Short mmCIF file of C-alpha atoms in Angstrom, two decimals:
data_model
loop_
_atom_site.label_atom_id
_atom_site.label_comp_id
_atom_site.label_asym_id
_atom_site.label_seq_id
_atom_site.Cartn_x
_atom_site.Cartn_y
_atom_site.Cartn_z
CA UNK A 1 -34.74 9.96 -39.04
CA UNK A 2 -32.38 12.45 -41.08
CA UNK A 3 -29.96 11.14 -43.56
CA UNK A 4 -26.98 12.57 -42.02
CA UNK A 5 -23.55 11.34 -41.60
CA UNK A 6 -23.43 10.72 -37.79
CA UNK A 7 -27.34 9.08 -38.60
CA UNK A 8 -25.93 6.50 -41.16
CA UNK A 9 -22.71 6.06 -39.37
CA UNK A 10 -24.86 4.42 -36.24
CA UNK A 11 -27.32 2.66 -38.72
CA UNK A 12 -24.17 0.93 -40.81
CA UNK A 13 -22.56 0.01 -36.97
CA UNK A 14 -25.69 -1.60 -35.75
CA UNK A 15 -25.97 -3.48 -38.56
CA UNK A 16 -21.89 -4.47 -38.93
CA UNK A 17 -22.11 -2.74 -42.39
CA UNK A 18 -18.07 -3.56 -42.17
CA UNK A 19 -18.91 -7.74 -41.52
CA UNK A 20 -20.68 -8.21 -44.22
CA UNK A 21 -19.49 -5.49 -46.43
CA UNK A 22 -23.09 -5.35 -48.73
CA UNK A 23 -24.08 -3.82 -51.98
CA UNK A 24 -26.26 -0.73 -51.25
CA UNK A 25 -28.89 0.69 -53.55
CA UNK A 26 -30.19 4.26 -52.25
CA UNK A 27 -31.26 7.29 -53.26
CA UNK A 28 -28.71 9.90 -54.86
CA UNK A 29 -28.89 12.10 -51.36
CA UNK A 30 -28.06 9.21 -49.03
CA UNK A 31 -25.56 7.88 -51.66
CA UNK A 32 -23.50 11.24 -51.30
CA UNK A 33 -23.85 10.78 -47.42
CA UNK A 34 -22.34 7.93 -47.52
CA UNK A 35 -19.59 9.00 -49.55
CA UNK A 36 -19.01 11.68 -47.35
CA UNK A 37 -19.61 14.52 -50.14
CA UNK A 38 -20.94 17.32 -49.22
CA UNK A 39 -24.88 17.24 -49.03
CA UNK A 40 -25.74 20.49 -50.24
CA UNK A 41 -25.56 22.37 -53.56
CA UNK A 42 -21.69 21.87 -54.77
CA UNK A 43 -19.75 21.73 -58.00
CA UNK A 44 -18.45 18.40 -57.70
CA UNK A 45 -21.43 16.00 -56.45
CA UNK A 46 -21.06 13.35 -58.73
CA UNK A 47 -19.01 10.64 -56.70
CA UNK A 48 -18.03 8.54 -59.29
CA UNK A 49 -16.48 11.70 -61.45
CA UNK A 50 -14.93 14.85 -61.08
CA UNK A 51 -17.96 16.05 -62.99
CA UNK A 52 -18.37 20.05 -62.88
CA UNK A 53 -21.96 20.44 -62.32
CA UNK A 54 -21.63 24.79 -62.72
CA UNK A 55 -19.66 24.43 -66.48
CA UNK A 56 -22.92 23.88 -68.50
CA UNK A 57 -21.07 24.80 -71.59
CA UNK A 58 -19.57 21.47 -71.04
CA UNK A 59 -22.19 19.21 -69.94
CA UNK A 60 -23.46 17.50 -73.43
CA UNK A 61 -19.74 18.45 -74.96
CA UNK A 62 -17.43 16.49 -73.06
CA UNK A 63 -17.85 12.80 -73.10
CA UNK A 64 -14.85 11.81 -70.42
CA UNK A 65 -14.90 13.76 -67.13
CA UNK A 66 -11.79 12.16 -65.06
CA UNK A 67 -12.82 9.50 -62.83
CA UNK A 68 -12.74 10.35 -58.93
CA UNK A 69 -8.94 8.40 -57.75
CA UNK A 70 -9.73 9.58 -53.86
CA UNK A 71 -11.87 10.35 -51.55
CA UNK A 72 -9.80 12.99 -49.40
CA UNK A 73 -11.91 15.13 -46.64
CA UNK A 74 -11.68 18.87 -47.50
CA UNK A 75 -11.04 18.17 -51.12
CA UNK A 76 -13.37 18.77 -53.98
CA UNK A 77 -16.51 18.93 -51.82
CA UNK A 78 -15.51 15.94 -49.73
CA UNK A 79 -16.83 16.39 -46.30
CA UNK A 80 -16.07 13.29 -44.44
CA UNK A 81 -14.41 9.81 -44.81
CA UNK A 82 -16.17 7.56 -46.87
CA UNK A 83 -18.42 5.04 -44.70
CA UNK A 84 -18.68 2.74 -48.07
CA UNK A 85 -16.36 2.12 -51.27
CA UNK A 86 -17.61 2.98 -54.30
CA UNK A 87 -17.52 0.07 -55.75
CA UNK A 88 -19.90 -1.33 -53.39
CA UNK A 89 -22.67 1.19 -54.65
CA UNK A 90 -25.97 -0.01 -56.89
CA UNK A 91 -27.38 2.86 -58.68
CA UNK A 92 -30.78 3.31 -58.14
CA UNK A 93 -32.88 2.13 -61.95
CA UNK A 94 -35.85 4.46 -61.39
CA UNK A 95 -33.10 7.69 -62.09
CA UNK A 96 -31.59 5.97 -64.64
CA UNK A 97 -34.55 5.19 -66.85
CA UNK A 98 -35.23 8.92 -66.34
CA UNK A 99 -31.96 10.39 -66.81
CA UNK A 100 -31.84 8.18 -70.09
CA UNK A 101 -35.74 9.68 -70.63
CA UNK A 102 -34.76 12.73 -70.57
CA UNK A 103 -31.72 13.19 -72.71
CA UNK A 104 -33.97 11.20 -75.94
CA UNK A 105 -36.36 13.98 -75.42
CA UNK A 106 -33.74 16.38 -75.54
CA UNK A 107 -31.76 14.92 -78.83
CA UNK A 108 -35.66 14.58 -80.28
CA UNK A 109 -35.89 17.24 -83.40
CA UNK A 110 -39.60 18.29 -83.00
CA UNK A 111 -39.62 20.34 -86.05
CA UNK A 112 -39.46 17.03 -88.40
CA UNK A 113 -41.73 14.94 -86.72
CA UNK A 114 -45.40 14.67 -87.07
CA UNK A 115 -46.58 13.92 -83.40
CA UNK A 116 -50.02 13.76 -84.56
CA UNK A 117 -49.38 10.30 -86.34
CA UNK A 118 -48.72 8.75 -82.71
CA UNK A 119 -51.80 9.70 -80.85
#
């Protein structure tokens, strides 16, 4: 089964998604699905933010990218109406522990320290 809209539409029917109005935990691809962003490579996929994903100058300057007020089809990479609020989104721990892996490593000066001494 494909994670597309029309897919997840059906699923969240069948299971009255709108009765029981659930937290959802899910990968970043079916998170934007459900969202109705668009799925493939855009500017704006963050759907939380109006984070500019092409402005790497940016990325580790600015702290406070503006916080996404709407969800409107057609506008900044918005594909369809949302099938889920926002708020009712869990994000997934495994690709936050990494994110948060990664960006140590990154602020990690490996010219000072003596790697050795750990192994």
């Amino acid at each position: 089964m494909k994670e597309t809209y029309e897919t997840l539409q059906d699923m969240l029917s069948s299971i009255e998604y709108s009765k029981h109005s659930w937290h959802i935990c899910a990968d970043f691809k079916v998170i934007v699905v459900l969202v109705g962003l668009q799925a493939d490579y855009t500017k704006f996929c963050c759907f939380l933010f109006q984070w500019d994903s092409k402005d790497g100058k940016k990325h580790c300057i600015k702290k406070l990218w503006p916080k996404r007020q709407f969800l409107i089809p057609g506008v900044k990479n918005e594909e369809n109406e949302p099938l889920i609020a926002s708020e009712k989104i869990l994000l997934p721990p495994l690709h936050i522990k990494l994110g948060l892996m990664k960006n140590f490593v990154k602020a990690m000066n490996c010219g000072e320290i003596d790697f050795s001494t750990y192994v």
